[in-house]
């Protein structure tokens, strides 16, 4: 019987210890759910263990083939460039090892169900959904395709659920920011608003979303504003990661490249087409600026 490829989970990383531990605990739970698979996980930046250490752990366990799944909601710089570059480097470090690369999670129906639960937990049970406006807050990116995916998630969350509306904002790098997003909800007539962080686990940025929401609410007592929780290590998330693993193993990737700035000349981003991609470091993850990351690598998709 052929041994199935191992599962490697690639995370973003955070300065928040609780957020990093939530990722590590999630990887352990995946291993418990699939005892037939060697499972390991690592981060691109900010948190231990680094992705290279996770690959080395798999190799030490005798793994020669693995499928890597980016534990990320949208396909931005990390999923499009940093992780493929890191995997290519690990392949050079470990001759004879081969891998396939899976898709980011995306606005999967399972995750939309979790988001709906988070909203239900945050609202007063007496509230009519038709009177509730949701502000879905994403991480934010310099990649317009990644930001557009958050808008897609917002639309899919709105469809068929009866909310007054689902607006979109970002906590960093992209507009509208959280206060602007809340202002927009108010201008649209919203009096009951739930701010829903589009994040997998706790961390610096989800905490910032909550803080900015509380500050805006204090300045606008005429509106009832609630904060919902992050997605968290729900069964639907575990199922989805394993679904992405199976896709990668079978080669059924279906990555959407129709609006990728590294392939398509989008207005204002024409200079990115065909050029080496600079590694993406999110300036607001820890509230500090990163220095000394001047190297580059080529952008790579699994086409």
Coordinates of C-alpha atoms in Angstrom, one line a residue:
X1 CA 0.0 0.0 0.0
X2 CA 1.3 3.4 -1.0
X3 CA 2.0 5.8 1.9
X4 CA 0.0 9.1 1.4
X5 CA 2.1 12.3 1.3
X6 CA 2.5 14.1 4.6
X7 CA 0.7 17.3 5.4
X8 CA 2.6 20.5 5.9
X9 CA 0.6 23.5 7.2
X10 CA 2.1 26.9 6.4
X11 CA 1.1 29.8 8.7
X12 CA 1.6 33.5 8.5
X13 CA 3.0 34.1 12.0
X14 CA 2.2 36.6 14.7
X15 CA 3.9 38.3 17.7
X16 CA 0.9 37.3 19.7
X17 CA 1.8 34.2 21.8
X18 CA -1.8 33.1 22.1
X19 CA -2.3 33.3 18.3
X20 CA 0.8 31.4 17.6
X21 CA -0.1 28.7 20.1
X22 CA -3.6 28.5 18.5
X23 CA -1.9 27.6 15.2
X24 CA 0.3 25.0 16.8
X25 CA -2.6 23.4 18.7
X26 CA -4.6 23.4 15.4
X27 CA -1.7 21.5 13.7
X28 CA -1.7 19.0 16.6
X29 CA -5.5 18.5 16.2
X30 CA -5.0 17.8 12.5
X31 CA -2.5 15.1 13.4
X32 CA -5.0 13.5 15.8
X33 CA -7.7 13.6 13.2
X34 CA -5.5 11.9 10.6
X35 CA -3.2 9.5 12.5
X36 CA -2.4 7.9 9.2
X37 CA -0.6 11.1 8.1
X38 CA 2.6 12.7 9.3
X39 CA 1.5 16.3 10.0
X40 CA 3.7 19.3 10.7
X41 CA 3.3 23.1 10.6
X42 CA 5.5 26.2 10.6
X43 CA 5.4 29.9 10.1
X44 CA 6.7 32.2 7.4
X45 CA 7.7 34.9 9.9
X46 CA 7.4 36.3 13.4
X47 CA 6.6 33.0 15.3
X48 CA 8.3 29.6 16.0
X49 CA 8.6 27.1 14.5
X50 CA 9.8 28.4 11.1
X51 CA 8.5 26.6 8.0
X52 CA 11.9 25.1 7.3
X53 CA 12.0 23.5 10.8
X54 CA 8.7 21.9 10.1
X55 CA 9.9 20.4 6.8
X56 CA 13.1 19.2 8.5
X57 CA 10.9 17.5 11.2
X58 CA 8.9 15.7 8.4
X59 CA 12.2 14.6 6.7
X60 CA 13.5 13.2 10.0
X61 CA 10.3 11.1 10.2
X62 CA 11.2 9.6 6.9
X63 CA 8.9 11.7 4.7
X64 CA 9.8 12.0 1.1
X65 CA 6.6 13.5 -0.3
X66 CA 4.3 16.1 1.3
X67 CA 1.5 18.4 0.4
X68 CA 1.7 22.0 1.7
X69 CA -1.5 23.9 2.6
X70 CA -1.3 27.6 3.3
X71 CA -3.4 28.3 6.4
X72 CA -4.6 31.6 5.0
X73 CA -7.9 33.0 4.1
X74 CA -6.9 35.0 1.0
X75 CA -4.2 34.5 -1.7
X76 CA -1.9 37.5 -1.1
X77 CA 1.9 37.9 -1.1
X78 CA 2.6 35.1 1.3
X79 CA 0.5 32.4 -0.4
X80 CA 1.5 33.6 -3.9
X81 CA 5.2 34.1 -3.4
X82 CA 6.8 33.6 0.0
X83 CA 5.6 30.1 0.7
X84 CA 6.4 28.8 -2.8
X85 CA 9.9 30.3 -2.5
X86 CA 10.4 28.8 1.0
X87 CA 9.3 25.4 -0.3
X88 CA 11.6 25.6 -3.3
X89 CA 14.5 26.4 -0.8
X90 CA 13.6 23.4 1.4
X91 CA 13.5 21.1 -1.7
X92 CA 17.1 22.2 -2.4
X93 CA 18.1 21.6 1.2
X94 CA 16.5 18.1 1.2
X95 CA 17.4 16.3 -2.0
X96 CA 14.9 13.7 -3.0
X97 CA 12.0 15.4 -1.3
X98 CA 9.0 16.3 -3.5
X99 CA 5.9 18.4 -2.7
X100 CA 2.7 19.7 -4.1
X101 CA 1.2 23.1 -3.1
X102 CA -2.4 23.6 -2.2
X103 CA -4.8 26.5 -2.3
X104 CA -5.5 29.1 0.4
X105 CA -8.8 28.5 2.2
X106 CA -10.9 31.2 0.6
X107 CA -14.6 32.0 1.4
X108 CA -15.5 28.3 1.6
X109 CA -19.2 27.5 2.6
X110 CA -17.9 25.8 5.8
X111 CA -16.1 29.0 6.9
X112 CA -19.2 31.1 6.0
X113 CA -21.2 28.9 8.4
X114 CA -18.6 29.6 11.1
X115 CA -18.8 33.3 10.4
X116 CA -22.6 33.1 10.7
X117 CA -22.2 31.4 14.1
X118 CA -19.9 34.1 15.2
X119 CA -22.4 36.7 14.3
X120 CA -25.2 34.9 16.1
X121 CA -23.0 34.8 19.2
X122 CA -22.4 38.5 19.1
X123 CA -25.9 39.9 18.5
X124 CA -28.7 40.2 21.0
X125 CA -31.2 37.3 20.4
X126 CA -34.0 39.8 20.0
X127 CA -32.4 41.6 17.1
X128 CA -33.9 41.1 13.7
X129 CA -31.2 40.2 11.2
X130 CA -32.8 42.7 8.8
X131 CA -31.8 45.4 11.2
X132 CA -28.2 44.3 11.5
X133 CA -25.4 45.5 9.3
X134 CA -22.2 43.5 9.4
X135 CA -18.7 45.0 8.9
X136 CA -16.4 42.2 7.7
X137 CA -12.8 43.3 8.5
X138 CA -9.9 41.6 6.6
X139 CA -6.2 41.8 7.2
X140 CA -5.5 44.1 4.2
X141 CA -2.9 43.8 1.6
X142 CA -1.1 45.7 -1.1
X143 CA -2.4 43.0 -3.5
X144 CA -5.8 44.2 -5.0
X145 CA -6.7 40.6 -5.8
X146 CA -6.4 39.6 -2.1
X147 CA -8.5 42.6 -1.0
X148 CA -11.1 41.7 -3.6
X149 CA -11.4 38.2 -2.1
X150 CA -12.5 39.8 1.2
X151 CA -15.3 41.7 -0.7
X152 CA -16.3 38.3 -2.2
X153 CA -16.5 36.7 1.2
X154 CA -18.7 39.7 2.4
X155 CA -21.1 39.2 -0.5
X156 CA -21.3 35.5 0.0
X157 CA -22.0 36.0 3.7
X158 CA -24.8 38.4 2.8
X159 CA -26.5 36.2 0.3
X160 CA -29.6 34.5 1.7
X161 CA -29.0 35.3 5.3
X162 CA -31.2 38.3 5.7
X163 CA -28.8 40.9 7.1
X164 CA -29.4 44.5 6.2
X165 CA -26.0 44.5 4.6
X166 CA -22.4 43.2 4.8
X167 CA -19.8 46.0 4.3
X168 CA -16.0 45.5 4.1
X169 CA -13.0 47.1 5.8
X170 CA -9.4 46.4 6.5
X171 CA -7.2 46.8 9.5
X172 CA -4.0 47.5 7.6
X173 CA -2.5 48.4 4.2
X174 CA -5.9 48.9 2.4
X175 CA -8.9 51.2 2.6
X176 CA -11.4 51.6 4.0
X177 CA -10.0 51.1 7.5
X178 CA -12.2 50.1 10.4
X179 CA -13.4 53.6 11.5
X180 CA -14.1 54.5 7.8
X181 CA -16.0 51.2 7.4
X182 CA -18.1 52.0 10.5
X183 CA -18.7 55.5 9.2
X184 CA -20.0 54.1 6.0
X185 CA -22.4 51.7 7.8
X186 CA -23.7 54.7 9.8
X187 CA -24.2 56.8 6.7
X188 CA -26.2 53.9 5.2
X189 CA -28.5 54.1 8.1
X190 CA -27.2 51.3 10.3
X191 CA -28.1 51.5 13.9
X192 CA -27.1 47.9 14.9
X193 CA -23.6 46.9 13.6
X194 CA -21.6 43.8 14.2
X195 CA -17.9 44.0 13.4
X196 CA -16.7 40.6 12.3
X197 CA -13.0 39.9 12.0
X198 CA -12.1 37.8 9.0
X199 CA -9.2 36.1 10.8
X200 CA -8.5 32.5 11.7
X201 CA -7.0 33.0 15.1
X202 CA -6.4 35.7 17.7
X203 CA -3.5 38.0 17.3
X204 CA -2.3 41.6 17.2
X205 CA -4.5 42.7 14.3
X206 CA -7.8 41.1 15.5
X207 CA -7.1 42.8 18.8
X208 CA -6.7 46.1 17.0
X209 CA -10.0 45.6 15.2
X210 CA -11.7 45.2 18.5
X211 CA -10.0 48.2 20.0
X212 CA -10.8 50.5 17.1
X213 CA -14.4 49.2 17.2
X214 CA -14.7 50.1 20.9
X215 CA -13.3 53.5 20.3
X216 CA -15.7 54.2 17.4
X217 CA -18.7 53.0 19.4
X218 CA -17.8 55.2 22.4
X219 CA -17.8 58.2 20.0
X220 CA -21.2 57.1 18.4
X221 CA -23.6 56.3 21.2
X222 CA -26.5 56.5 18.8
X223 CA -25.4 53.1 17.3
X224 CA -25.4 49.7 18.9
X225 CA -22.1 48.1 18.0
X226 CA -20.9 44.6 18.9
X227 CA -17.7 42.8 18.2
X228 CA -17.7 39.2 17.0
X229 CA -14.9 36.6 17.6
X230 CA -12.4 35.2 15.1
X231 CA -13.1 32.0 13.2
X232 CA -11.1 29.8 15.5
X233 CA -10.2 26.1 15.3
X234 CA -13.7 24.9 14.4
X235 CA -14.5 21.5 12.9
X236 CA -15.3 23.2 9.6
X237 CA -11.8 24.7 9.5
X238 CA -10.2 21.2 10.1
X239 CA -12.4 19.7 7.4
X240 CA -11.4 22.5 4.9
X241 CA -7.7 22.1 5.5
X242 CA -8.0 18.3 4.8
X243 CA -10.1 19.1 1.7
X244 CA -7.3 21.4 0.5
X245 CA -4.8 18.6 1.3
X246 CA -6.7 16.1 -0.8
X247 CA -7.0 18.6 -3.7
X248 CA -3.2 19.1 -3.6
X249 CA -2.5 15.4 -3.5
X250 CA -4.8 14.7 -6.5
X251 CA -3.6 17.8 -8.4
X252 CA -7.0 19.4 -8.5
X253 CA -5.8 22.9 -7.5
X254 CA -7.9 25.3 -9.6
X255 CA -6.0 28.4 -8.5
X256 CA -7.6 31.6 -9.7
X257 CA -5.1 33.7 -11.6
X258 CA -7.5 35.8 -13.5
X259 CA -6.8 38.9 -11.4
X260 CA -3.3 38.3 -10.2
X261 CA -1.1 41.4 -10.4
X262 CA 1.9 39.3 -11.2
X263 CA 0.3 38.0 -14.4
X264 CA -2.3 40.6 -15.4
X265 CA -1.8 44.3 -16.0
X266 CA -4.3 45.7 -13.5
X267 CA -4.7 49.6 -13.5
X268 CA -2.1 51.1 -11.2
X269 CA -0.2 47.8 -10.9
X270 CA 1.2 47.4 -14.4
X271 CA 4.8 47.5 -13.2
X272 CA 4.3 44.2 -11.2
X273 CA 3.7 42.0 -14.2
X274 CA 6.6 39.5 -14.7
X275 CA 8.9 41.2 -12.2
X276 CA 10.4 39.4 -9.2
X277 CA 8.2 39.8 -6.2
X278 CA 9.6 41.3 -3.1
X279 CA 9.0 39.2 0.0
X280 CA 5.9 40.5 1.8
X281 CA 6.2 41.6 5.4
X282 CA 3.1 43.0 7.0
X283 CA 4.2 46.3 8.7
X284 CA 1.4 46.2 11.3
X285 CA 1.6 42.7 12.7
X286 CA 3.7 43.7 15.6
X287 CA 3.5 47.5 15.5
X288 CA 7.1 47.8 14.4
X289 CA 8.8 48.3 11.1
X290 CA 10.8 45.4 9.6
X291 CA 14.3 46.0 8.3
X292 CA 16.9 44.1 6.4
X293 CA 14.6 42.1 4.1
X294 CA 15.9 43.4 0.8
X295 CA 16.2 40.1 -1.0
X296 CA 13.7 39.0 -3.6
X297 CA 12.4 35.8 -5.2
X298 CA 10.4 35.0 -8.2
X299 CA 6.6 34.7 -8.0
X300 CA 5.3 31.2 -8.5
X301 CA 1.8 29.7 -8.9
X302 CA 0.8 26.1 -9.1
X303 CA -0.5 26.3 -12.7

